XYZ file of C-alpha atoms in Angstrom:
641
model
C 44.538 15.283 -19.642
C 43.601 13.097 -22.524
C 43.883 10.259 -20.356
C 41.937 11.166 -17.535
C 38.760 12.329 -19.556
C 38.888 8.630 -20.982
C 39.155 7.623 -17.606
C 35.990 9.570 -16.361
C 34.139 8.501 -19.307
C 34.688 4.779 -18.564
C 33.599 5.405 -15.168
C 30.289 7.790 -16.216
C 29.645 4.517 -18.641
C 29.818 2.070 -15.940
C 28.301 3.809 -13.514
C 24.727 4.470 -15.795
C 25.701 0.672 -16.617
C 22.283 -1.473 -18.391
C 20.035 1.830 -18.270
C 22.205 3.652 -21.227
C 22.472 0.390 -22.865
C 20.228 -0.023 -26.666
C 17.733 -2.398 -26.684
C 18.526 -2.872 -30.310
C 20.865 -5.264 -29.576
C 19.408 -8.376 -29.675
C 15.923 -9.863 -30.585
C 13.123 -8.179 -28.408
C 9.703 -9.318 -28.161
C 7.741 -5.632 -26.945
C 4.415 -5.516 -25.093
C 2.416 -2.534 -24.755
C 1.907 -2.472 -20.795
C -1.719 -1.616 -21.173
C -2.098 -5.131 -22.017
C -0.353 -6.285 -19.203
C -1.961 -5.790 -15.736
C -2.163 -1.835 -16.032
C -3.362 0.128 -12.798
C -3.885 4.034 -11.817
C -6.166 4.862 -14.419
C -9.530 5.309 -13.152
C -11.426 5.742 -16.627
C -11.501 3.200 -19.885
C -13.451 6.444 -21.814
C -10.170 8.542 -22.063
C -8.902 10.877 -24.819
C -5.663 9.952 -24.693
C -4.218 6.374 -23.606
C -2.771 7.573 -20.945
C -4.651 10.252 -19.918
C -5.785 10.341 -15.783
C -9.436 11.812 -16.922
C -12.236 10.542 -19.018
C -12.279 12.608 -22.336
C -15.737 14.048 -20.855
C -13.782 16.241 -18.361
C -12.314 18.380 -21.173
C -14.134 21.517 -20.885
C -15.580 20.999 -17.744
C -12.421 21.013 -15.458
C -10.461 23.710 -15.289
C -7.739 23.939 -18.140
C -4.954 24.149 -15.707
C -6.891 20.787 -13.725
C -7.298 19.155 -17.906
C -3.656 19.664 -18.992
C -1.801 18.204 -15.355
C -4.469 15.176 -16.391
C -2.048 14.303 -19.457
C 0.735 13.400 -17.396
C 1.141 9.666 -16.861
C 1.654 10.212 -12.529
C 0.512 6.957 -10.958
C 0.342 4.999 -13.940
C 1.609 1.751 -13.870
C 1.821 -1.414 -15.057
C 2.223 -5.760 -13.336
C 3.967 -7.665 -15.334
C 5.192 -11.605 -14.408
C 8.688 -12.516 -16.440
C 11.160 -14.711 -16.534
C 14.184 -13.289 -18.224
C 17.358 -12.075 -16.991
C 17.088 -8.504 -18.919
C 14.139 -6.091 -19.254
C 14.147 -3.705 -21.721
C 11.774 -0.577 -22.310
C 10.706 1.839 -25.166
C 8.438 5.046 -24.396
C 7.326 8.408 -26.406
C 7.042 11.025 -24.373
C 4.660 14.070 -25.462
C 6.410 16.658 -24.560
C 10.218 17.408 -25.256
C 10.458 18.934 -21.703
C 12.499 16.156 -20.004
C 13.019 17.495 -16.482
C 12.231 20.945 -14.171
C 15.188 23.510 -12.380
C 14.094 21.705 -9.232
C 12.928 17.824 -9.992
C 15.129 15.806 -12.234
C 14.494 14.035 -15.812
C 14.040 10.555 -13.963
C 11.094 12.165 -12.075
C 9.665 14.516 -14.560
C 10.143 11.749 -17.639
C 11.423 8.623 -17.254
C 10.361 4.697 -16.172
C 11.099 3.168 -13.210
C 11.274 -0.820 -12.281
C 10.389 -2.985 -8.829
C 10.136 -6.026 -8.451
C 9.000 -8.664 -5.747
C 11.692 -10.047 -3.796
C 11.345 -13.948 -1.969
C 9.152 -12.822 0.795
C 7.003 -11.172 -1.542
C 8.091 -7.612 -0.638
C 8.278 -4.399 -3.248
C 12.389 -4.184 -4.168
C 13.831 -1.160 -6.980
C 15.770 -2.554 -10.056
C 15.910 0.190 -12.111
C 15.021 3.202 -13.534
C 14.561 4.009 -17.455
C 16.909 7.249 -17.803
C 14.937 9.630 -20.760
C 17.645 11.201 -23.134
C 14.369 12.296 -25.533
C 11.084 12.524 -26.592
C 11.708 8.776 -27.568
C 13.480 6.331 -25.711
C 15.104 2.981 -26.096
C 16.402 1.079 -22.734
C 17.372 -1.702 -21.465
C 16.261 -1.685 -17.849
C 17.813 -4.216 -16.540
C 20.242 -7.275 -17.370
C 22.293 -9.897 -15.360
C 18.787 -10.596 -13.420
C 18.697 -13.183 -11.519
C 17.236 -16.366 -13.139
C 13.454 -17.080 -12.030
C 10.196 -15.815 -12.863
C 8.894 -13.143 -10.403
C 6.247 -10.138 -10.388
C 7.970 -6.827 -12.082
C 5.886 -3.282 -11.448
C 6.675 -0.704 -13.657
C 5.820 3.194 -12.782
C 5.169 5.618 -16.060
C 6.442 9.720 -16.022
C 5.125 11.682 -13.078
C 5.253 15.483 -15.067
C 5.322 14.278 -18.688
C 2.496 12.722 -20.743
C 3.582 9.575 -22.709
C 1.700 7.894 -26.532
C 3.534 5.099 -26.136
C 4.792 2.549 -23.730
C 6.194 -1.182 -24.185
C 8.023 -3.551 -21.835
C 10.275 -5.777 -23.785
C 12.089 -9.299 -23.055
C 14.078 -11.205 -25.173
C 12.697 -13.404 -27.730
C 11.910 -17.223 -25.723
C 11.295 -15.591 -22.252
C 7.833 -15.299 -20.758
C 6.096 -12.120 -20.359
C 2.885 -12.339 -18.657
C 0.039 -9.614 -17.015
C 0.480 -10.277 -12.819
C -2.268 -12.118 -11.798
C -4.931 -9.988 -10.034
C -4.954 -8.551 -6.516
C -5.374 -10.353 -3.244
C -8.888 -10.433 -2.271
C -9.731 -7.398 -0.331
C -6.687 -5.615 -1.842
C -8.668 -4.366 -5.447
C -10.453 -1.037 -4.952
C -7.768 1.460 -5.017
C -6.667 4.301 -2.907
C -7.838 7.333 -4.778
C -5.646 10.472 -3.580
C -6.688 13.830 -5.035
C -4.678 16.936 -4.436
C -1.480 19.532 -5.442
C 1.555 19.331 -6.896
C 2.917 16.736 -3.891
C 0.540 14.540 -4.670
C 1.516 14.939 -8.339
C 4.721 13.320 -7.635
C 6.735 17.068 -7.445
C 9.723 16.783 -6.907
C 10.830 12.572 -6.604
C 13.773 11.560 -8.243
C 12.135 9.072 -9.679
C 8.499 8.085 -10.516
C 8.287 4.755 -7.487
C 9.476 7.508 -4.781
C 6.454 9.601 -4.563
C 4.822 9.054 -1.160
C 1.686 7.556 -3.164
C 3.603 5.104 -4.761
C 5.293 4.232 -1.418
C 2.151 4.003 0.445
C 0.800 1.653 -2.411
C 3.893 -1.070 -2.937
C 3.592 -0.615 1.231
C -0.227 -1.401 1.349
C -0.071 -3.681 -1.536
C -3.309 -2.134 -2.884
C -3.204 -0.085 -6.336
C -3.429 3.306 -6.316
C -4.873 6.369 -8.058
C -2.772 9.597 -8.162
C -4.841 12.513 -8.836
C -2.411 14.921 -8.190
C -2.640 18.415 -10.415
C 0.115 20.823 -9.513
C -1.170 24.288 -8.929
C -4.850 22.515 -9.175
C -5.629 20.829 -6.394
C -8.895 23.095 -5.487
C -11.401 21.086 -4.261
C -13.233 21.920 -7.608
C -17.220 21.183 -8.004
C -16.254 19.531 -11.336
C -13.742 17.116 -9.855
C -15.819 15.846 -6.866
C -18.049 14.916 -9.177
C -15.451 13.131 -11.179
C -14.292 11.608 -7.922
C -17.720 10.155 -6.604
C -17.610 7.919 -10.212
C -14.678 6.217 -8.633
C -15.523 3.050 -6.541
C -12.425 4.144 -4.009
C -10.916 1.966 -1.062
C -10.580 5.467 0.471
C -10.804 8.916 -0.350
C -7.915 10.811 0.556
C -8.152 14.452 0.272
C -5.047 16.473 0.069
C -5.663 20.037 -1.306
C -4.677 22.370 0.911
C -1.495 23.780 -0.524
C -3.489 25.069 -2.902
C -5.945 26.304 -1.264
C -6.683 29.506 1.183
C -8.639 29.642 3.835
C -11.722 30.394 2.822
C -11.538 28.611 0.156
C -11.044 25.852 2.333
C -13.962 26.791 4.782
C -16.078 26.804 1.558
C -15.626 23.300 -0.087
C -14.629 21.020 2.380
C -18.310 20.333 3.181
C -19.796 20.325 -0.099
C -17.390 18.033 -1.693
C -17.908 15.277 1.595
C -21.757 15.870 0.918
C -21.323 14.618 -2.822
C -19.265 11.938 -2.180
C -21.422 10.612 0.378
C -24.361 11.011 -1.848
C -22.560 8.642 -4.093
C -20.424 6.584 -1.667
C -22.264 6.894 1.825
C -19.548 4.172 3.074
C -15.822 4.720 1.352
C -13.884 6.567 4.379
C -12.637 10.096 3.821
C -9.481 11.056 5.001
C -8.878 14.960 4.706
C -4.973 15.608 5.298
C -3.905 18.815 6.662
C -0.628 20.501 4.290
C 2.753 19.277 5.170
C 4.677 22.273 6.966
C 6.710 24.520 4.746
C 10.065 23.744 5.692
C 11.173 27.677 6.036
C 8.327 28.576 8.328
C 10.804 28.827 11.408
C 11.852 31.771 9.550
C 9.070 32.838 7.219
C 6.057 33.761 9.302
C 3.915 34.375 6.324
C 4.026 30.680 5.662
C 3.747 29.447 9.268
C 0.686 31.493 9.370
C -0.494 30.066 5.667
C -0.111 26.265 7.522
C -2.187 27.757 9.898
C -5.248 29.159 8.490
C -5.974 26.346 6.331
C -5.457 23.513 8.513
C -8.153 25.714 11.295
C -10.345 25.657 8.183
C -9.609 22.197 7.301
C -10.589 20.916 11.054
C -13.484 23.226 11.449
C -15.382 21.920 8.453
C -14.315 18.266 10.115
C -15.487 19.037 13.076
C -19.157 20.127 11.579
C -19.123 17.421 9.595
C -18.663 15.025 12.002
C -21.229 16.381 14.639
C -23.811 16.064 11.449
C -23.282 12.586 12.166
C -21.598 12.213 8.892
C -19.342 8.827 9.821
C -16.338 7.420 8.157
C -14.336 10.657 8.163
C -11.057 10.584 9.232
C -8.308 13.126 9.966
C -4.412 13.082 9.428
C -2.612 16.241 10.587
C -0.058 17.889 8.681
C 2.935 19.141 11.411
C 5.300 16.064 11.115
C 4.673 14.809 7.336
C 7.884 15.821 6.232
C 10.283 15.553 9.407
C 10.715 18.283 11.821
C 14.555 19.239 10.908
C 13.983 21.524 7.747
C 15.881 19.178 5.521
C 12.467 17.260 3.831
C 11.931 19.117 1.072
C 13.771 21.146 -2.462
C 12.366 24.284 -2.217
C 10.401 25.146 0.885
C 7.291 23.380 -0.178
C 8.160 20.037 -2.520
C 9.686 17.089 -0.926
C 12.473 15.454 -1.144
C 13.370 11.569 -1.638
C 13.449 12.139 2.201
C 10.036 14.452 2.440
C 8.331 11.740 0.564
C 9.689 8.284 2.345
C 8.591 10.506 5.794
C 5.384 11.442 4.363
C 4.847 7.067 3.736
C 5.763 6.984 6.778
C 2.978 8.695 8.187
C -0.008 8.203 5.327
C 1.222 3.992 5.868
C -0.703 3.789 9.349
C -2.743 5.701 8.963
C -4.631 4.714 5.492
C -3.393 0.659 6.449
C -6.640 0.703 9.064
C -8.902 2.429 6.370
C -8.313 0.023 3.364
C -8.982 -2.912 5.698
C -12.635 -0.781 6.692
C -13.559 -0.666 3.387
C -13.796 -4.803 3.029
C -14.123 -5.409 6.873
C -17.574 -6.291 8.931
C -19.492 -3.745 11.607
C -17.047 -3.010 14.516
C -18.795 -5.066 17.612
C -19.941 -3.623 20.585
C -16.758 -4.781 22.500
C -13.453 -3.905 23.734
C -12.618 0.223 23.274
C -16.478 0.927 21.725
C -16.711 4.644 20.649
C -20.001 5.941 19.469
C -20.933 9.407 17.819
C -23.600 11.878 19.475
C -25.879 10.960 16.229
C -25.965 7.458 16.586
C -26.463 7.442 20.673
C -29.130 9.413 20.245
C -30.891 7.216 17.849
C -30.178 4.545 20.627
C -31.647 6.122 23.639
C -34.162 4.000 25.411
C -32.888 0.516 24.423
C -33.743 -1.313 27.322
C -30.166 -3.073 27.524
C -28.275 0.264 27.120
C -26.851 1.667 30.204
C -25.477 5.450 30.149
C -23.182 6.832 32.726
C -22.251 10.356 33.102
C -19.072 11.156 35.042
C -19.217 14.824 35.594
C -19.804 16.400 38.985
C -23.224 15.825 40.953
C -23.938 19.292 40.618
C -23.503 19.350 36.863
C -25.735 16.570 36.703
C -28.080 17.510 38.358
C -28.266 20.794 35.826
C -29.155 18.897 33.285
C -27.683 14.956 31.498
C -28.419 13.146 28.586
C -31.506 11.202 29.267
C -31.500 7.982 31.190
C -28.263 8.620 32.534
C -27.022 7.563 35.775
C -24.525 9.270 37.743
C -21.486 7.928 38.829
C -18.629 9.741 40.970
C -15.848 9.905 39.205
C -13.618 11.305 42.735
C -14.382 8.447 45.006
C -14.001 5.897 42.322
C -10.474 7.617 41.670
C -9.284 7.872 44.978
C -10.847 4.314 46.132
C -9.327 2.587 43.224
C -5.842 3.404 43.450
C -5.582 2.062 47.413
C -3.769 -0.793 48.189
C -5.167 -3.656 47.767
C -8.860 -2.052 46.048
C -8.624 -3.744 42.383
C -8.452 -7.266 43.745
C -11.646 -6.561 46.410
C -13.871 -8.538 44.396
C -16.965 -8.149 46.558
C -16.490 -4.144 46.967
C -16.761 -3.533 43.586
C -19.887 -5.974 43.602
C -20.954 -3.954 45.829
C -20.239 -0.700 44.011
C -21.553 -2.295 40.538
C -25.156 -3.278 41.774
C -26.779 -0.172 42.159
C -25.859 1.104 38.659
C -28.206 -1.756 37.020
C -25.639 -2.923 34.882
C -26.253 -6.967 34.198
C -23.860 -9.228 31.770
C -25.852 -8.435 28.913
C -25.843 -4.732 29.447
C -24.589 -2.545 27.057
C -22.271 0.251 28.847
C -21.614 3.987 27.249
C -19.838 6.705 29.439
C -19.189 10.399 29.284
C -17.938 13.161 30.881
C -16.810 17.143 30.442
C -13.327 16.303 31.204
C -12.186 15.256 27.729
C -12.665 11.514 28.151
C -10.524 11.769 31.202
C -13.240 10.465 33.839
C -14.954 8.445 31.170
C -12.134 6.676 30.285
C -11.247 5.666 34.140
C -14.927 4.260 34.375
C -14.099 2.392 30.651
C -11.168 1.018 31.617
C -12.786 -0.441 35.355
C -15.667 -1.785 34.027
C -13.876 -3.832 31.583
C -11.624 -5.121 34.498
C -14.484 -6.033 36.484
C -15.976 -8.055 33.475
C -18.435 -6.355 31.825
C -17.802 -6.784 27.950
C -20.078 -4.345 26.472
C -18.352 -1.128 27.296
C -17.741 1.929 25.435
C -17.375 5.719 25.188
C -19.307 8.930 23.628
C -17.144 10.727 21.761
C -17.658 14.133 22.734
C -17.874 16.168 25.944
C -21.563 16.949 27.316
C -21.596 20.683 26.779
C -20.948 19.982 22.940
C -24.076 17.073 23.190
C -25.976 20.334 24.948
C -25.059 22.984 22.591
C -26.180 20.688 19.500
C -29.532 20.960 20.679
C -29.450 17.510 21.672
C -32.096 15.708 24.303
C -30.981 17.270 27.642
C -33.163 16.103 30.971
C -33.254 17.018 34.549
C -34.991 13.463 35.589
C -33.184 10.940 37.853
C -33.931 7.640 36.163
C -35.192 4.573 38.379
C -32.542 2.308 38.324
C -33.332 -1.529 39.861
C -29.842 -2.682 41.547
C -28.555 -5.557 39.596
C -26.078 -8.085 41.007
C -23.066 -8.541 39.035
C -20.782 -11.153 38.906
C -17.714 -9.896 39.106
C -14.447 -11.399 37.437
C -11.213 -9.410 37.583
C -9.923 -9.355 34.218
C -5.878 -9.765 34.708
C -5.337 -9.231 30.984
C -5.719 -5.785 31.294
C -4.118 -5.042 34.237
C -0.204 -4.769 34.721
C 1.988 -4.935 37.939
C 5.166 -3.394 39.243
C 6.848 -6.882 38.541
C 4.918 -7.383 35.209
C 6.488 -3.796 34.128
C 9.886 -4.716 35.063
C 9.739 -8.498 33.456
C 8.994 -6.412 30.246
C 11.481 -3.961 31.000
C 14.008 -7.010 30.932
C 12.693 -8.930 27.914
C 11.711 -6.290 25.750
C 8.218 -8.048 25.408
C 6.192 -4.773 25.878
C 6.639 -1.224 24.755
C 5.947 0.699 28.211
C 3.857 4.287 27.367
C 3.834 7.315 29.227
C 0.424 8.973 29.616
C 1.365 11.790 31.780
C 2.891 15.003 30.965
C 6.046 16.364 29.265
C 7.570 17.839 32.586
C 6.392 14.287 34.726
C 7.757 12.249 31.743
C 11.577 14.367 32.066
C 11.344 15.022 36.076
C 10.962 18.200 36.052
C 7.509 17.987 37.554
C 7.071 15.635 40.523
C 4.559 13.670 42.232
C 5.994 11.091 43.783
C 9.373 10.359 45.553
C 11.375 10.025 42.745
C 10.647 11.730 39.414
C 11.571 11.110 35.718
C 9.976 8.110 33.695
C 10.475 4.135 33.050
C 13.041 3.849 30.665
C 12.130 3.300 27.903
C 9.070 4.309 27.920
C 7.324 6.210 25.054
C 5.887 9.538 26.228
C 1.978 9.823 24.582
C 0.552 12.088 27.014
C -3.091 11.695 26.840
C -4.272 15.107 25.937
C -2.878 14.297 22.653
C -5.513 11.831 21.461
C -8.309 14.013 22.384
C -9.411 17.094 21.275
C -10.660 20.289 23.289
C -14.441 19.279 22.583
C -13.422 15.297 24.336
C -13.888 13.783 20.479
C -10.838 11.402 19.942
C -8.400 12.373 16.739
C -9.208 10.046 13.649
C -7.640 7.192 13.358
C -4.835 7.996 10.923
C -4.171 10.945 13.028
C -3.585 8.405 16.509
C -1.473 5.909 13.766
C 0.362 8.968 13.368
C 1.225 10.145 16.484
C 2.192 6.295 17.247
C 4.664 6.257 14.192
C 6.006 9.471 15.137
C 6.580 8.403 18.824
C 8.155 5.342 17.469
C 5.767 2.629 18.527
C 5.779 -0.308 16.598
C 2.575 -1.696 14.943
C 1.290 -4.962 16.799
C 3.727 -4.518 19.832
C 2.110 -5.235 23.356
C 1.748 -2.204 25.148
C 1.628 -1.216 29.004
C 0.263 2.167 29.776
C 0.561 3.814 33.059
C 0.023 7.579 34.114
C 0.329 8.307 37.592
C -3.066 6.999 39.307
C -5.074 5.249 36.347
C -7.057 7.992 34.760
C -4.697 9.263 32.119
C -3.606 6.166 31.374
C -6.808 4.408 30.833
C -7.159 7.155 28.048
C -4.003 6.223 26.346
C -5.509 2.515 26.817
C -8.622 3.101 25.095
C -6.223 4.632 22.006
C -4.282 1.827 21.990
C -7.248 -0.740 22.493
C -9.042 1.083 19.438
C -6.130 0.150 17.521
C -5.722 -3.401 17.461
C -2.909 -3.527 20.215
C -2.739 -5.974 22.805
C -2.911 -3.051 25.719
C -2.430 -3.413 29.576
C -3.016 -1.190 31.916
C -0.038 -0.261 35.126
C -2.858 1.557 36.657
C -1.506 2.314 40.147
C 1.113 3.818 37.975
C 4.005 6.261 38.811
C 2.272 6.167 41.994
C 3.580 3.257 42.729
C 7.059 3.284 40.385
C 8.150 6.361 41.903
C 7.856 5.833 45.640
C 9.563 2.389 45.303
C 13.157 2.518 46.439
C 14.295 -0.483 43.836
C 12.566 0.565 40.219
C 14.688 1.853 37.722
C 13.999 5.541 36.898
C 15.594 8.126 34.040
C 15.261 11.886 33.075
C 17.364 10.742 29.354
C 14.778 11.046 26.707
C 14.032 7.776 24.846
C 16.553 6.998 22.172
């Protein structure tokens, strides 16, 4: 018996190897890391050195909100070195090393990265608390070379005291400063999550993820049981000169509590930042709502809240908001988080794995120029209304004659959206150059004309018209985000007048980088050089709904039916909602993509998404149409693997 506890402790000792180590072993030279290149505090005036608030806030936040603030979550420190061991000393302020349900790693101790040859984000270590004060060696047996080292403080304790240490003759340097473009941080306020409950360790929270991911530093104000939406913290938050706002309080929060806030706290921060984007995230899904319909129903009145104050918001004209929804953040298989609510290791790498796309498009927004008047073009109610009249804007309204004829925006002309549909998708019709000259003239559209469509059909018309136009070379093309009744109902300009429109001729040049073939679809099939995706419906998509001949799907093909990137009103999700959806489907960021639906239409909505985006996107639009009464295309029912 004797012999095998020796045994066990030998093992336990080998296996917590350098982090149980003393640093007392050997001469150390110690830096405190604020003096290195320290990030995640957003205030110099603080009470505390470590404190997340200014000392001003005491008193004026809630206590609850004031005593979360003490805990070091986010806090974190560059540091460039060049010796083979790393050692660390930190005083923790309270005693309380860990939680029944997040570990002593998470709740109180250190943890090491560093950058790898390609410049990537790798874990070393992690500083193991055994007290309120703590000696460590980190790390030893590094490899030899100087590199960039990134050191995260506690995530649920508060610390005095925190020093990196090297021994004495090796370099220990603050990291130079950010990439330019890559400074502002990413400011996330919210619960408990975003507080870091419950990581094993302080690098795995999803805010630390998305940061080392991002390479941009990052501000975690996270309060668990706080995260309210407070009048006293928005104010706090509009000091903050933020990359992007992300928003992130709805476990916290009730319904109408929700309803209530939402819009004042976007009205202050735009008062102070009118151009930082604002993305609002819906709460991640309690893992036990398959059983528990109290919280199922819980996910569901907030998030209604959540995208009803949006939704106002955005028909204000208010711009820059963006949406991320909360259904797939921590997996779909029950297994994300500890306790119902608090994820995981696995909750929080899935939740990166969503926030990554969708904040990566935001950060580069809040350095990046005016988006031009080209390729997918979406425009808000607001600003096409400040627009009417230009003499080189064109509007085109999709909808029926008759509902035309009711009443369109003014200036309109109306285009039918059947015949173009059923003309278009003929054999032969996309490469009659002089018929669509023909059909082009009488809308007055010359090459300096500036194009915006709409419909009542959720972008579905509109986005056929989008897509053509662009194929038949006009450049300036876009859409309205919205459906007409919504423009109507906002007590926007609504006219019964049939505008003059002079017949322009158009040159016409077919645009065959936006167009895919049958052969073109099965070259990519072959070399993998495209990711092929699925516009039409779930039942199309697995055969049991058919159109054609044959029924099923390409395989490989990604199924993105269209209806998901639009909402019932015809506004387009926000962007990190699309990234989302993308991630989730398994589409790979910067891959070519070929849509196809089964005549064009649906498709040319999925194209627009994609276009939006930043991918490379072609368009198969004679579609399953064509696929499926071919005798020699490869067809499935298997989902995609």
């Amino acid at each position: 018996m004797m012999h095998i506890r020796l045994r066990g402790l030998f093992v336990a000792v080998l296996l917590s190897g350098a982090a149980w180590a003393k640093a007392d072993e050997k001469p150390i030279d110690w830096r405190d890391v604020r003096s290195l290149a320290f990030e995640g505090q957003g205030w110099k005036d603080v009470k505390a050195p470590f404190d997340r608030l200014p000392g001003k806030a005491e008193g004026v936040v809630r206590p609850p909100v004031w005593s979360n603030s003490r805990n070091s979550a986010g806090l974190c420190a560059r540091f460039v070195t060049d010796a083979t061991e790393i050692h660390a000393r930190w005083t923790l302020t309270s005693d309380r090393l860990d939680m029944p349900h997040m570990p002593a790693t998470g709740v109180s101790g250190l943890d090491l990265y560093a950058r790898d040859d390609q410049g990537h984000w790798r874990w070393v270590a992690v500083g193991q608390p055994e007290a309120a004060k703590n000696t460590k060696v980190l790390a030893q047996g590094l490899k030899a070379g100087s590199r960039e080292y990134l050191v995260y403080l506690p995530l649920y304790n508060g610390v005095s005291a925190v020093e990196i240490g090297v021994p004495r003759g090796s370099k220990l340097d603050p990291a130079g400063p950010r990439a330019e473009g890559r400074r502002r941080p990413i400011v996330f306020y919210g619960t408990s999550i975003t507080h870091g409950g419950c990581a094993s360790r302080p690098g795995m929270v999803h805010t630390a993820i998305v940061g080392r991911r991002l390479d941009v530093p990052v501000i975690n104000l996270g309060f668990s049981g706080s995260g309210t939406m407070d009048p006293s913290m928005t104010d706090l938050l509009a000091e903050l000169d933020a990359a992007v706002y992300v928003i992130d309080c709805l476990p916290n929060m009730a319904a109408e509590d929700v309803a209530a806030r939402t819009e004042p706290l976007v009205k202050t921060l735009r008062k102070a930042r009118p151009d930082t984007p604002i993305l609002f995230v819906e709460d991640r899904s309690y893992t036990d709502s398959t059983f528990l319909d109290a919280h199922r129903q819980r996910n569901e009145t907030s998030r209604a809240a959540l995208k009803a104050a949006y939704e106002r918001l955005r028909a204000e004209g208010i711009a820059n908001l963006h949406y991320l929804e909360g259904e797939s953040q921590v997996g779909d298989d029950g297994e994300g988080t500890v306790d119902g609510s608090h994820p995981t290791d696995l909750g929080f790498m899935r939740m990166a794995d969503v926030f990554t796309p969708a904040l990566a498009p935001l950060v580069k927004v809040a350095v990046a120029s005016p988006p031009a008047e080209k390729g997918a073009w979406l425009i808000g109610f607001a600003d096409l209304e400040k627009r009417l009249g230009e003499p080189d804007l064109r509007v085109l309204d999709a909808r029926p004659r008759a509902a035309y004829d009711k009443g369109h925006i003014p200036g309109a002309v109306w285009v039918d959206a059947k015949a173009v549909a059923a003309t278009s998708t003929k054999p032969g019709a996309l490469s009659d150059r002089a018929a669509w000259e023909r059909w082009i003239a009488p809308l007055g559209i010359g090459p300096k004309t500036k194009v915006l469509i709409y419909d009542a059909n959720r972008q579905l018309d509109a986005a056929r018209f989008w897509w053509l136009l662009r194929y038949l070379g006009v450049e300036r093309v876009g859409l309205i985000d919205g459906n007409f009744p919504i423009w109507a109902k906002d007590g926007r300009p609504v006219t019964t007048a049939i505008p003059k429109v002079e017949p322009v001729p158009f040159p016409v040049v077919l645009r065959p980088d936006v167009l895919a073939t049958r052969d073109q679809v099965l070259a990519a099939l072959g070399s993998k050089s495209s990711t092929i995706i699925d516009a039409r419906s779930e039942g199309e998509y697995n055969g049991t709904v058919k159109f054609s001949q044959r029924s099923g799907h390409v395989p490989t093909a990604c199924s993105l039916e269209w209806e998901k990137f639009v909402d019932e009103d015809g506004r387009f999700l926000g962007e990190p909602s699309l990234r989302a959806k993308l991630a989730t489907a398994g589409v790979k960021p910067g891959d070519p993509v070929i849509t196809h639906c089964q005549g064009g239409g649906r498709a040319s909505v999925d194209a627009f998404v994609f276009e939006r985006l930043g991918f490379k996107t072609r368009n198969y639009y004679l579609g399953w149409s064509d696929w499926g009464n071919a005798a020699d295309t490869p067809v499935t029912t298997e989902p995609k693997k």
